[in-house]
CSV table of C-alpha atoms and ligand atoms in Angstrom, one decimal:
chain,number,residue,atom,x,y,z
A,247,MET,CA,23.8,11.7,2.2
A,248,SER,CA,21.9,8.3,2.0
A,249,ARG,CA,22.1,6.3,5.2
A,250,LEU,CA,21.4,2.3,5.7
A,251,LEU,CA,21.2,0.4,8.7
A,252,PHE,CA,23.3,-2.7,8.7
A,253,GLN,CA,22.5,-5.5,11.5
A,254,GLY,CA,24.3,-8.7,11.5
A,255,VAL,CA,26.1,-8.3,7.9
A,256,PRO,CA,29.5,-10.1,7.8
A,257,GLY,CA,32.5,-7.7,8.2
A,258,VAL,CA,30.3,-4.7,9.1
A,259,ALA,CA,29.6,-3.1,12.6
A,260,ASP,CA,26.3,-3.2,13.6
A,261,ILE,CA,25.6,0.7,12.8
A,262,SER,CA,23.9,3.4,10.7
A,263,GLU,CA,26.5,4.5,8.2
A,264,SER,CA,26.6,6.9,5.6
A,265,LEU,CA,27.6,4.7,2.3
A,266,ARG,CA,27.3,7.1,-1.0
A,267,ALA,CA,26.6,10.6,-1.5
A,268,GLN,CA,23.8,11.3,-3.7
A,269,SER,CA,24.2,13.7,-6.3
A,270,THR,CA,24.9,17.0,-4.9
A,271,VAL,CA,21.7,19.6,-5.2
A,272,HIS,CA,22.0,23.4,-5.2
A,273,GLY,CA,18.8,25.6,-4.0
A,274,SER,CA,16.5,24.2,-1.7
A,275,ARG,CA,15.1,20.9,-1.5
A,276,PHE,CA,11.3,19.9,-0.5
A,277,THR,CA,9.6,17.0,0.1
A,278,ILE,CA,6.3,16.7,-1.9
A,279,ARG,CA,4.1,14.8,0.6
A,280,GLU,CA,0.7,15.1,-1.0
A,281,ALA,CA,-2.2,16.1,1.1
A,282,ASP,CA,-4.7,15.3,-0.7
A,283,THR,CA,-4.5,12.0,-1.6
A,284,LEU,CA,-4.6,8.6,0.1
A,285,HIS,CA,-1.3,6.7,0.7
A,286,GLU,CA,0.2,3.4,0.0
A,287,GLU,CA,0.6,1.0,3.0
A,288,CYS,CA,3.4,-1.1,2.7
A,289,GLY,CA,4.6,-3.9,0.4
A,290,VAL,CA,6.4,-7.4,2.0
A,291,VAL,CA,7.9,-10.4,0.0
A,292,ALA,CA,9.9,-13.3,1.2
A,293,ILE,CA,12.0,-15.7,-0.7
A,294,TYR,CA,13.2,-19.6,0.5
A,295,GLY,CA,15.7,-21.5,-1.1
A,296,HIS,CA,17.2,-19.6,-3.6
A,297,PRO,CA,21.2,-19.2,-3.8
A,298,HIS,CA,20.6,-15.3,-4.7
A,299,ALA,CA,17.8,-14.8,-2.3
A,300,ALA,CA,18.8,-11.2,-1.8
A,301,ARG,CA,18.6,-10.1,-5.3
A,302,GLU,CA,14.9,-11.9,-5.7
A,303,ALA,CA,13.8,-10.1,-2.8
A,304,TYR,CA,15.0,-6.7,-4.2
A,305,LEU,CA,13.4,-7.3,-7.7
A,306,SER,CA,9.9,-8.4,-5.9
A,307,LEU,CA,10.3,-5.1,-3.8
A,308,TYR,CA,10.9,-3.1,-7.1
A,309,ALA,CA,7.6,-4.6,-8.2
A,310,LEU,CA,6.1,-3.2,-5.2
A,311,GLN,CA,7.1,0.1,-5.0
A,312,HIS,CA,4.1,1.9,-5.6
A,313,ARG,CA,2.9,0.4,-2.2
A,314,GLY,CA,5.5,2.7,0.0
A,315,GLN,CA,8.6,4.8,-1.2
A,316,GLU,CA,9.9,5.9,2.1
A,317,SER,CA,12.5,3.4,2.9
A,318,ALA,CA,12.7,-0.3,2.0
A,319,GLY,CA,14.7,-3.3,3.8
A,320,ILE,CA,16.1,-6.6,2.9
A,321,ALA,CA,17.2,-9.3,5.8
A,322,THR,CA,18.8,-12.6,4.8
A,323,ALA,CA,19.4,-15.9,6.5
A,324,ASP,CA,22.2,-18.5,5.5
A,325,GLY,CA,21.1,-21.1,8.1
A,326,HIS,CA,23.5,-19.6,10.9
A,327,ARG,CA,23.2,-15.8,10.7
A,328,LEU,CA,20.7,-13.4,10.2
A,329,ALA,CA,21.7,-10.1,8.1
A,330,ASN,CA,19.4,-6.9,7.7
A,331,ILE,CA,20.4,-3.6,5.6
A,332,LYS,CA,17.2,-0.9,5.1
A,333,GLY,CA,17.5,2.5,4.5
A,334,MET,CA,15.7,5.7,3.3
A,335,GLY,CA,14.6,6.1,-0.2
A,336,LEU,CA,13.4,4.1,-3.0
A,337,VAL,CA,14.4,0.2,-3.3
A,338,SER,CA,16.8,1.1,-6.4
A,339,GLU,CA,18.3,4.1,-4.4
A,340,ILE,CA,19.1,1.8,-1.4
A,341,PHE,CA,20.2,-1.3,-2.7
A,342,THR,CA,23.4,-1.2,-4.9
A,343,ASP,CA,25.1,-4.4,-6.2
A,344,ASP,CA,27.5,-3.7,-3.5
A,345,VAL,CA,24.8,-3.4,-0.8
A,346,LEU,CA,23.3,-6.6,-2.2
A,347,ALA,CA,26.3,-8.5,-2.0
A,348,LYS,CA,26.6,-7.8,1.7
A,349,LEU,CA,23.3,-10.1,2.2
A,350,PRO,CA,24.2,-13.5,1.9
A,351,GLY,CA,22.2,-16.7,2.3
A,352,ARG,CA,19.2,-18.9,0.5
A,353,MET,CA,16.6,-16.9,2.8
A,354,ALA,CA,15.3,-13.3,2.6
A,355,ILE,CA,12.5,-11.1,3.4
A,356,GLY,CA,11.9,-7.8,2.4
A,357,HIS,CA,9.5,-4.5,3.0
A,358,THR,CA,9.0,-1.3,1.3
A,359,ARG,CA,7.4,1.3,3.7
A,360,TYR,CA,5.1,4.1,3.7
A,361,SER,CA,4.8,5.2,7.6
A,362,THR,CA,1.3,4.9,8.8
A,363,THR,CA,2.2,4.4,12.5
A,364,GLY,CA,5.7,5.1,14.4
A,365,ASP,CA,8.1,7.8,12.9
A,366,SER,CA,9.2,7.9,9.6
A,367,ALA,CA,12.9,7.2,10.5
A,368,LEU,CA,15.5,4.6,9.7
A,369,LEU,CA,15.2,2.6,13.2
A,370,ASN,CA,11.4,2.2,12.2
A,371,ALA,CA,12.4,1.0,8.6
A,372,GLN,CA,11.7,-2.9,8.5
A,373,PRO,CA,12.7,-5.6,8.7
A,374,ILE,CA,13.1,-5.1,12.2
A,375,ARG,CA,15.4,-7.4,13.4
A,376,VAL,CA,15.3,-8.6,17.2
A,377,ASP,CA,17.3,-11.0,19.1
A,378,SER,CA,14.7,-12.7,21.1
A,379,THR,CA,14.7,-15.5,23.7
A,380,LYS,CA,13.2,-17.5,20.7
A,381,GLY,CA,16.4,-16.5,18.4
A,382,LEU,CA,16.9,-13.9,16.2
A,383,ILE,CA,13.8,-13.0,14.3
A,384,ALA,CA,13.4,-10.4,11.5
A,385,ILE,CA,9.9,-9.4,10.8
A,386,ALA,CA,8.3,-7.0,7.9
A,387,HIS,CA,4.6,-5.7,8.1
A,388,ASN,CA,2.1,-4.4,5.9
A,389,GLY,CA,-1.1,-2.9,7.9
A,390,ASN,CA,-2.0,-1.3,11.1
A,391,LEU,CA,-2.3,-3.0,14.9
A,392,VAL,CA,-5.1,-1.3,16.4
A,393,ASN,CA,-4.9,-2.7,20.1
A,394,LEU,CA,-1.4,-1.2,20.2
A,395,GLY,CA,-1.1,0.6,23.5
A,396,ASN,CA,-2.7,-2.1,25.5
A,397,VAL,CA,-0.5,-5.0,24.5
A,398,ARG,CA,2.1,-2.3,24.3
A,399,SER,CA,2.0,-1.5,28.2
A,400,ARG,CA,1.4,-5.0,29.3
A,401,LEU,CA,4.7,-6.0,27.5
A,402,GLU,CA,6.6,-3.4,29.2
A,403,ARG,CA,5.4,-4.3,32.5
A,404,ASP,CA,6.4,-7.7,31.6
A,405,GLY,CA,10.1,-6.4,31.0
A,406,ALA,CA,10.0,-5.9,27.3
A,407,TYR,CA,12.5,-3.4,25.8
A,408,PHE,CA,11.2,-1.6,22.5
A,409,GLN,CA,13.9,-0.8,20.1
A,410,THR,CA,11.6,1.0,17.7
A,411,THR,CA,8.2,2.9,18.0
A,412,SER,CA,6.6,0.6,14.8
A,413,ASP,CA,3.9,-1.4,15.9
A,414,SER,CA,5.6,-4.5,14.3
A,415,GLU,CA,7.9,-4.8,16.7
A,416,ILE,CA,5.0,-5.7,19.3
A,417,ILE,CA,4.5,-8.8,17.4
A,418,VAL,CA,8.2,-10.2,17.9
A,419,GLN,CA,7.9,-8.8,21.4
A,420,LEU,CA,4.8,-11.2,22.2
A,421,ILE,CA,6.5,-14.2,20.6
A,422,ALA,CA,9.5,-13.4,22.9
A,423,HIS,CA,7.4,-13.4,25.9
A,424,SER,CA,5.1,-16.3,24.6
A,425,GLY,CA,5.3,-19.0,27.3
A,426,ALA,CA,4.4,-21.6,24.1
A,427,GLY,CA,6.6,-24.7,23.6
A,428,SER,CA,7.7,-24.0,20.4
A,429,LEU,CA,8.8,-21.2,17.9
A,430,VAL,CA,5.4,-21.8,15.5
A,431,ASP,CA,2.9,-21.9,18.7
A,432,ALA,CA,4.6,-19.0,19.8
A,433,ILE,CA,4.0,-17.1,16.8
A,434,ALA,CA,0.2,-18.5,16.4
A,435,ASP,CA,-0.3,-17.0,19.8
A,436,SER,CA,0.7,-13.6,19.6
A,437,LEU,CA,-0.8,-13.2,16.3
A,438,SER,CA,-3.8,-14.3,18.0
A,439,GLN,CA,-3.7,-11.3,20.6
A,440,VAL,CA,-3.2,-8.6,18.4
A,441,GLU,CA,-6.1,-7.2,16.8
A,442,GLY,CA,-6.2,-4.9,13.3
A,443,ALA,CA,-4.4,-5.3,10.0
A,444,PHE,CA,-1.5,-7.5,9.2
A,445,SER,CA,0.1,-9.4,6.3
A,446,ILE,CA,3.4,-10.5,7.8
A,447,VAL,CA,6.6,-12.2,6.7
A,448,MET,CA,9.2,-13.2,9.3
A,449,MET,CA,12.4,-15.2,9.2
A,450,THR,CA,14.3,-17.2,11.8
A,451,ARG,CA,17.9,-18.3,10.7
A,452,ASP,CA,16.4,-21.4,8.9
A,453,ARG,CA,12.6,-20.7,8.5
A,454,ILE,CA,10.1,-18.4,6.9
A,455,PHE,CA,6.9,-17.8,7.9
A,456,ALA,CA,3.8,-15.9,6.2
A,457,ALA,CA,0.8,-14.6,8.1
A,458,ARG,CA,-2.6,-12.7,7.4
A,459,ASP,CA,-4.7,-11.6,10.2
A,460,PRO,CA,-8.3,-13.3,10.6
A,461,HIS,CA,-10.0,-10.5,8.9
A,462,GLY,CA,-7.9,-10.8,5.9
A,463,PHE,CA,-7.6,-6.9,5.5
A,464,ARG,CA,-4.1,-6.7,3.4
A,465,PRO,CA,-3.2,-8.8,0.5
A,466,LEU,CA,-0.5,-11.5,0.8
A,467,SER,CA,-0.1,-14.5,-1.8
A,468,MET,CA,2.5,-17.4,-2.1
A,469,GLY,CA,4.3,-18.4,-5.3
A,470,ARG,CA,6.6,-21.2,-6.8
A,471,MET,CA,9.6,-20.6,-8.6
A,472,LYS,CA,10.9,-24.0,-10.7
A,473,ASN,CA,14.5,-24.9,-10.2
A,474,PRO,CA,15.5,-27.5,-12.7
A,475,GLY,CA,17.5,-30.1,-10.8
A,476,GLY,CA,16.6,-28.8,-6.9
A,477,SER,CA,13.9,-27.9,-4.8
A,478,ASP,CA,11.1,-25.2,-5.9
A,479,THR,CA,11.8,-21.5,-4.3
A,480,VAL,CA,9.0,-20.7,-2.3
A,481,VAL,CA,7.8,-16.9,-2.7
A,482,PHE,CA,5.2,-14.6,-0.7
A,483,ALA,CA,4.6,-11.1,-1.8
A,484,SER,CA,1.6,-8.6,-1.0
A,485,GLU,CA,0.8,-8.6,-4.9
A,486,SER,CA,1.3,-11.2,-7.5
A,487,CYS,CA,2.9,-8.6,-9.8
A,488,ALA,CA,6.2,-9.3,-7.9
A,489,PHE,CA,5.9,-12.8,-9.0
A,490,ASP,CA,6.0,-11.8,-12.8
A,491,LEU,CA,9.1,-10.3,-12.2
A,492,LEU,CA,10.7,-13.2,-10.6
A,493,ARG,CA,9.1,-15.6,-13.3
A,494,ALA,CA,7.0,-17.1,-10.4
A,495,GLU,CA,3.9,-18.9,-10.5
A,496,PHE,CA,1.1,-17.6,-8.5
A,497,VAL,CA,0.5,-20.4,-6.1
A,498,ARG,CA,-2.5,-19.2,-4.0
A,499,ASP,CA,-3.7,-16.4,-1.4
A,500,ILE,CA,-2.5,-16.5,2.2
A,501,LEU,CA,-6.3,-17.4,4.0
A,502,PRO,CA,-7.3,-14.8,6.6
A,503,GLY,CA,-6.0,-16.3,9.7
A,504,GLU,CA,-3.7,-18.6,8.7
A,505,LEU,CA,0.0,-18.9,9.3
A,506,VAL,CA,2.3,-20.1,6.7
A,507,MET,CA,5.7,-22.2,7.7
A,508,VAL,CA,8.6,-22.8,5.3
A,509,SER,CA,11.5,-24.8,6.2
A,510,GLU,CA,13.8,-27.6,4.9
A,511,ASP,CA,10.5,-29.9,5.5
A,512,GLY,CA,8.6,-28.3,3.0
A,513,VAL,CA,5.5,-26.0,3.5
A,514,THR,CA,3.5,-26.3,6.1
A,515,SER,CA,0.2,-24.4,7.2
A,516,ARG,CA,-2.2,-23.9,10.7
A,517,GLN,CA,-5.4,-21.8,11.0
A,518,TYR,CA,-4.5,-19.8,14.2
A,519,ALA,CA,-7.8,-18.0,14.0
A,520,SER,CA,-11.3,-18.7,12.3
A,521,GLY,CA,-15.0,-18.2,12.3
A,522,ILE,CA,-13.9,-14.1,12.1
A,523,PRO,CA,-15.9,-12.7,8.9
A,524,GLN,CA,-13.4,-11.8,6.0
A,525,SER,CA,-13.0,-7.9,5.5
A,526,SER,CA,-10.5,-7.5,2.9
A,527,CYS,CA,-9.7,-3.6,2.1
A,528,ILE,CA,-11.9,-2.7,-1.0
A,529,PHE,CA,-10.0,0.2,-1.5
A,530,GLU,CA,-6.9,-2.1,-2.4
A,531,GLN,CA,-9.4,-3.2,-5.6
A,532,VAL,CA,-10.0,0.6,-6.2
A,533,TYR,CA,-6.8,2.0,-6.0
A,534,PHE,CA,-4.1,0.5,-4.2
A,535,ALA,CA,-2.6,-2.5,-5.9
A,536,ARG,CA,-1.6,-2.2,-9.2
A,537,PRO,CA,-4.0,-3.6,-12.1
A,538,ASP,CA,-1.7,-6.5,-13.0
A,539,SER,CA,-1.9,-7.8,-9.6
A,540,ARG,CA,-4.3,-10.8,-8.7
A,541,ILE,CA,-5.5,-10.1,-4.9
A,542,PHE,CA,-8.3,-11.5,-2.6
A,543,GLY,CA,-8.8,-14.2,-5.4
A,544,ARG,CA,-9.4,-11.6,-8.4
A,545,TRP,CA,-7.6,-9.4,-10.7
A,546,VAL,CA,-7.2,-5.9,-9.9
A,547,GLN,CA,-7.8,-4.6,-13.9
A,548,GLU,CA,-11.1,-6.9,-13.9
A,549,SER,CA,-12.6,-5.0,-10.7
A,550,ARG,CA,-11.7,-1.7,-12.0
A,551,ASP,CA,-13.0,-2.3,-15.5
A,552,GLN,CA,-16.2,-3.2,-14.0
A,553,MET,CA,-16.0,-0.4,-11.6
A,554,GLY,CA,-16.0,2.1,-14.6
A,555,ARG,CA,-18.8,0.4,-16.6
A,556,GLN,CA,-20.8,0.3,-13.4
A,557,LEU,CA,-20.3,3.9,-13.0
A,558,ALA,CA,-21.4,4.5,-16.7
A,559,ARG,CA,-24.7,2.8,-15.9
A,560,GLU,CA,-25.1,4.8,-12.5
A,561,SER,CA,-24.2,7.8,-13.9
A,562,GLY,CA,-24.1,8.6,-17.8
A,563,VAL,CA,-23.8,11.4,-19.2
A,564,ARG,CA,-23.7,13.3,-22.9
A,565,ALA,CA,-19.9,13.7,-23.4
A,566,ASP,CA,-17.4,13.7,-26.3
A,567,VAL,CA,-14.5,12.4,-24.5
A,568,VAL,CA,-14.0,10.1,-21.4
A,569,VAL,CA,-10.6,11.3,-19.8
A,570,PRO,CA,-8.7,9.1,-17.0
A,571,VAL,CA,-6.9,11.1,-14.3
A,572,PRO,CA,-3.6,9.0,-14.5
A,573,ASP,CA,-2.7,6.6,-13.3
A,574,SER,CA,-5.2,5.0,-11.4
A,575,GLY,CA,-8.2,6.3,-12.7
A,576,VAL,CA,-7.1,4.6,-16.0
A,577,THR,CA,-8.7,1.2,-16.2
A,578,ALA,CA,-12.0,2.3,-14.8
A,579,ALA,CA,-12.2,5.0,-17.4
A,580,LEU,CA,-11.3,2.4,-20.3
A,581,GLY,CA,-14.4,0.4,-18.9
A,582,TYR,CA,-16.7,3.6,-18.5
A,583,ALA,CA,-16.1,4.8,-22.0
A,584,GLU,CA,-16.5,1.2,-23.6
A,585,GLU,CA,-19.7,0.8,-21.7
A,586,ALA,CA,-20.9,4.4,-22.7
A,587,GLY,CA,-19.9,4.0,-26.3
A,588,ILE,CA,-17.5,7.6,-25.7
A,589,PRO,CA,-14.2,7.6,-27.0
A,590,PHE,CA,-11.2,7.0,-24.4
A,591,ARG,CA,-8.5,9.8,-24.6
A,592,PHE,CA,-5.6,10.4,-22.7
A,593,GLY,CA,-6.2,13.9,-22.3
A,594,LEU,CA,-4.1,14.3,-19.2
A,595,ILE,CA,-0.2,13.4,-19.1
A,596,ARG,CA,1.7,12.5,-16.2
A,597,ASN,CA,5.0,13.0,-15.6
A,598,HIS,CA,6.5,9.9,-14.4
A,599,TYR,CA,9.8,11.5,-13.3
A,600,VAL,CA,8.6,13.7,-10.7
A,601,GLY,CA,10.0,12.1,-7.6
A,602,ARG,CA,9.2,12.3,-3.8
A,603,THR,CA,11.7,15.5,-3.7
A,604,PHE,CA,11.7,18.6,-5.9
A,605,ILE,CA,14.1,21.2,-5.9
A,606,GLU,CA,12.8,24.7,-6.1
A,607,PRO,CA,14.2,27.8,-5.4
A,608,GLU,CA,11.1,29.3,-4.3
A,609,GLN,CA,8.6,28.2,-1.6
A,610,ARG,CA,5.9,27.3,-4.0
A,611,VAL,CA,5.8,23.6,-4.4
A,612,ARG,CA,2.7,23.0,-3.1
A,613,ASP,CA,0.8,25.4,-5.5
A,614,PHE,CA,2.9,23.6,-8.4
A,615,GLY,CA,2.0,19.8,-7.1
A,616,VAL,CA,-0.6,19.2,-9.4
A,617,ARG,CA,0.7,21.0,-12.4
A,618,LEU,CA,3.9,19.5,-12.0
A,619,LYS,CA,2.6,16.0,-12.2
A,620,LEU,CA,-0.1,16.4,-14.6
A,621,ASN,CA,-0.3,18.5,-17.8
A,622,PRO,CA,-3.3,18.7,-20.6
A,623,VAL,CA,-3.4,17.8,-24.0
A,624,HIS,CA,-5.1,21.0,-25.2
A,625,ASN,CA,-5.9,19.5,-28.8
A,626,LEU,CA,-7.7,17.1,-27.0
A,627,LEU,CA,-10.1,18.6,-24.8
A,628,ALA,CA,-10.2,22.0,-26.7
A,629,GLY,CA,-14.1,22.0,-27.4
A,630,LYS,CA,-15.1,19.0,-25.8
A,631,ARG,CA,-17.6,17.8,-23.4
A,632,VAL,CA,-15.3,16.0,-21.1
A,633,ILE,CA,-16.2,13.2,-18.7
A,634,LEU,CA,-13.1,12.9,-16.1
A,635,ILE,CA,-12.7,9.4,-14.3
A,636,ASP,CA,-11.1,9.7,-11.0
A,637,ASP,CA,-10.9,7.3,-7.9
A,638,SER,CA,-11.4,9.3,-4.9
A,639,ILE,CA,-12.1,12.8,-3.7
A,640,ILE,CA,-10.3,13.4,-0.4
A,641,ARG,CA,-10.4,16.8,0.5
A,642,GLY,CA,-11.4,18.2,-2.7
A,643,THR,CA,-8.7,20.8,-3.5
A,644,THR,CA,-6.7,18.6,-6.1
A,645,SER,CA,-9.8,17.6,-7.9
A,646,ARG,CA,-10.8,21.4,-8.4
A,647,LYS,CA,-7.1,22.1,-9.6
A,648,ILE,CA,-7.3,19.4,-12.1
A,649,VAL,CA,-11.1,20.3,-13.2
A,650,ARG,CA,-9.7,23.9,-13.3
A,651,MET,CA,-6.7,22.6,-15.6
A,652,VAL,CA,-9.3,20.6,-18.1
A,653,ARG,CA,-11.5,23.8,-18.4
A,654,GLY,CA,-8.5,25.9,-18.8
A,655,ALA,CA,-7.3,23.5,-21.7
A,656,GLY,CA,-10.4,24.7,-23.5
A,657,ALA,CA,-12.9,22.2,-22.4
A,658,THR,CA,-16.6,23.1,-22.5
A,659,GLU,CA,-17.9,21.1,-20.0
A,660,VAL,CA,-16.3,19.0,-17.4
A,661,HIS,CA,-18.1,15.9,-15.7
A,662,LEU,CA,-16.2,14.1,-12.7
A,663,ARG,CA,-16.9,10.5,-12.0
A,664,ILE,CA,-15.5,8.8,-9.1
A,665,SER,CA,-15.1,5.0,-9.3
A,666,CYS,CA,-16.2,4.6,-5.9
A,667,PRO,CA,-18.7,5.7,-3.0
A,668,PRO,CA,-17.7,9.2,-1.3
A,669,THR,CA,-15.0,8.9,1.6
A,670,ILE,CA,-16.8,9.6,4.6
A,671,SER,CA,-14.6,7.9,7.4
A,672,PRO,CA,-11.3,7.5,8.2
A,673,CYS,CA,-9.1,4.1,8.1
A,674,PHE,CA,-7.9,2.2,10.8
A,675,TYR,CA,-6.3,-0.5,8.9
A,676,GLY,CA,-3.0,0.7,7.4
A,677,VAL,CA,-3.9,3.5,5.1
A,678,ASP,CA,-3.3,7.0,5.6
A,679,THR,CA,-6.4,8.9,5.6
A,680,PRO,CA,-7.1,12.4,7.1
A,681,ARG,CA,-9.4,12.6,9.8
A,682,LYS,CA,-13.2,12.7,9.3
A,683,HIS,CA,-13.5,16.7,9.7
A,684,GLU,CA,-10.7,16.9,7.1
A,685,LEU,CA,-12.9,14.5,4.4
A,686,ILE,CA,-15.1,16.7,2.2
A,687,ALA,CA,-17.3,14.3,1.7
A,688,ALA,CA,-18.0,13.3,5.4
A,689,ASN,CA,-18.9,17.0,6.0
A,690,HIS,CA,-20.9,18.2,2.4
A,691,SER,CA,-23.2,17.0,0.1
A,692,ILE,CA,-22.4,15.8,-3.3
A,693,GLU,CA,-23.8,19.2,-4.9
A,694,GLU,CA,-21.8,21.1,-2.4
A,695,ILE,CA,-18.6,19.2,-3.4
A,696,ARG,CA,-19.6,19.4,-7.0
A,697,HIS,CA,-20.0,23.3,-6.6
A,698,TYR,CA,-16.8,23.5,-4.6
A,699,ILE,CA,-14.4,21.6,-7.5
A,700,GLU,CA,-16.2,23.6,-10.0
A,701,ALA,CA,-17.2,20.7,-12.2
A,702,ASP,CA,-20.6,20.6,-14.1
A,703,SER,CA,-21.9,17.4,-12.8
A,704,LEU,CA,-20.1,15.2,-10.3
A,705,ALA,CA,-21.4,11.5,-9.3
A,706,TYR,CA,-19.9,8.6,-7.4
A,707,LEU,CA,-19.9,4.8,-7.8
A,708,SER,CA,-22.6,3.4,-5.3
A,709,LEU,CA,-21.8,1.2,-2.7
A,710,ASP,CA,-24.0,-1.6,-4.1
A,711,GLY,CA,-22.5,-0.9,-7.6
A,712,LEU,CA,-18.8,-1.1,-6.0
A,713,LEU,CA,-19.6,-4.6,-4.2
A,714,GLN,CA,-21.3,-5.7,-7.5
A,715,SER,CA,-17.7,-5.0,-9.3
A,716,VAL,CA,-15.7,-7.3,-7.3
A,717,ARG,CA,-18.2,-9.8,-6.6
A,718,ASP,CA,-17.0,-13.5,-8.1
A,719,GLU,CA,-17.2,-17.2,-7.2
A,720,TYR,CA,-14.8,-16.8,-4.0
A,721,HIS,CA,-17.8,-14.8,-1.8
A,722,VAL,CA,-15.1,-12.4,-0.2
A,723,GLY,CA,-16.3,-10.1,2.5
A,724,TYR,CA,-15.0,-6.7,2.0
A,725,CYS,CA,-14.3,-3.9,4.5
A,726,THR,CA,-16.0,-0.9,3.2
A,727,ALA,CA,-15.6,1.2,6.4
A,728,CYS,CA,-14.4,4.3,4.6
A,729,TYR,CA,-17.4,4.8,2.6
A,730,THR,CA,-19.9,3.5,5.5
A,731,GLY,CA,-18.0,4.3,8.7
A,732,ALA,CA,-19.2,0.7,9.8
A,733,TYR,CA,-16.0,-0.9,11.2
A,734,PRO,CA,-15.6,-4.2,11.3
A,735,THR,CA,-13.2,-4.1,14.3
A,736,GLN,CA,-14.7,-2.3,17.5
A,737,TRP,CA,-11.7,-0.3,18.1
A,738,VAL,CA,-11.8,3.3,16.3
A,739,ASP,CA,-9.9,6.7,17.5
A,740,VAL,CA,-13.0,8.9,18.4
A,741,GLU,CA,-11.0,12.0,17.7
A,742,ASP,CA,-10.4,10.9,14.5
A,743,ILE,CA,-14.5,10.2,13.3
A,744,LEU,CA,-15.5,13.8,14.9
A,745,PRO,CA,-17.1,15.6,11.9
A,746,ALA,CA,-16.3,19.3,10.9
A,747,ALA,CA,-19.1,22.1,11.6
A,748,ALA,CA,-16.5,24.2,8.7
A,749,ALA,CA,-18.6,25.4,5.4
A,750,LEU,CA,-17.1,25.4,2.3
B,285,LIG,S1,-11.4,1.7,6.0
B,285,LIG,FE1,-11.3,1.6,3.6
B,285,LIG,S2,-9.0,1.9,3.4
B,285,LIG,FE2,-9.4,1.2,5.3
B,285,LIG,S3,-9.4,-0.9,5.0
B,285,LIG,FE3,-11.4,-0.8,5.2
B,285,LIG,S4,-11.7,-0.3,3.0
B,285,LIG,FE4,-9.6,-0.1,3.1
């Protein structure tokens, strides 16, 4: 049974309620949560001034599903009430026509979640709706706050009662406890007290707010939809690919440290923080964001193409075909192939219908993981020298399985090329990375990794090469901490950055 949480929905009590039965399954049901890949953080959207705001939020979340598949939620406001429905699962599983019909109003915010802090439970799904001293507020947040403990205990001492273990609620509690005179001042005051990564959308009964942290770790863009004969609809989304589905025009990125408010008076903006060097997450360009999105002032497709080209210049090798590890390695592989003058082939096919759960009568799911998702095209690989392009090696176990798979399909040589530098340090800014002692590149040389994954050769894109691939006229500053260990904030978890002594 799928459970949804209703808050403030007309005609429905504020309860968690089983709505519909999923198809009955026989045999055991296992969750596939791959241990050897980095996981997306979250996606946020906001809609202001649309008669079907909930449906527009649903479509935007649908386009952002790659940023989180564990839970999703939409809150709407009609000037008087603020309704919120959230559930576990994919956006399309939660929001049927019947459910969307329970969300009235011309304003909406939405969220799709992969948990990085707080339990992965319905209560921590977002948007979070809090009845505060400043009125009803709903919030949806992408990122991770890093001075969490201190702020939370201070608020609890001041009488705050937390409904969830999610870090996003801290911001609402700070707003509720702020001494600032107006709501917008209280929000600015609260945002300036938290450290870490946050791209946030918030909604009251009659206003929408959107903000990015002063470092600008996570993306957040503003768009606009023309309404013939009426006011424009203003939209916000983690990635611009969400605007395409709405036929909205991209307007601009929200700036690091900027707070934007949309109300019946129009769009207003203020810098609540300034003078902090920008540190946008470079791994968004490498892996997380969709290639059809424009983030940090740049098309992701263009960045990945350049990464592939640079990789070919830095570590070319004689070969017959360039093969991407789909889907994320595809754009870099195209750039590599074109630069190297070697044919590009889809030599590995991904099964797009492998969901988050897999029904299998025996406990063999983990062993099957890679083979379930990827299958080699034997006639393209047999007898060939293959360059495989992927975007990261985390623990090395998945890479080894893929190299074995390609060799098993008859490849005579397998050369692995990675479109970013070795991942040597965990992320504290909203990306779910293993601790340092589990990261293979933090504890072993490139030659040791090559030996472990059984490739004929292994090369990574250099840090300079990566930075060059994303360089443009906007001079965006990037966080590269997972490749360098140099963190842009002072807070790190010391346990997470201890190296391993274990040998391969
Ligand atoms: S540490 Fe890595 S994943 Fe985390 S924000 Fe920085 S670049 Fe992105």
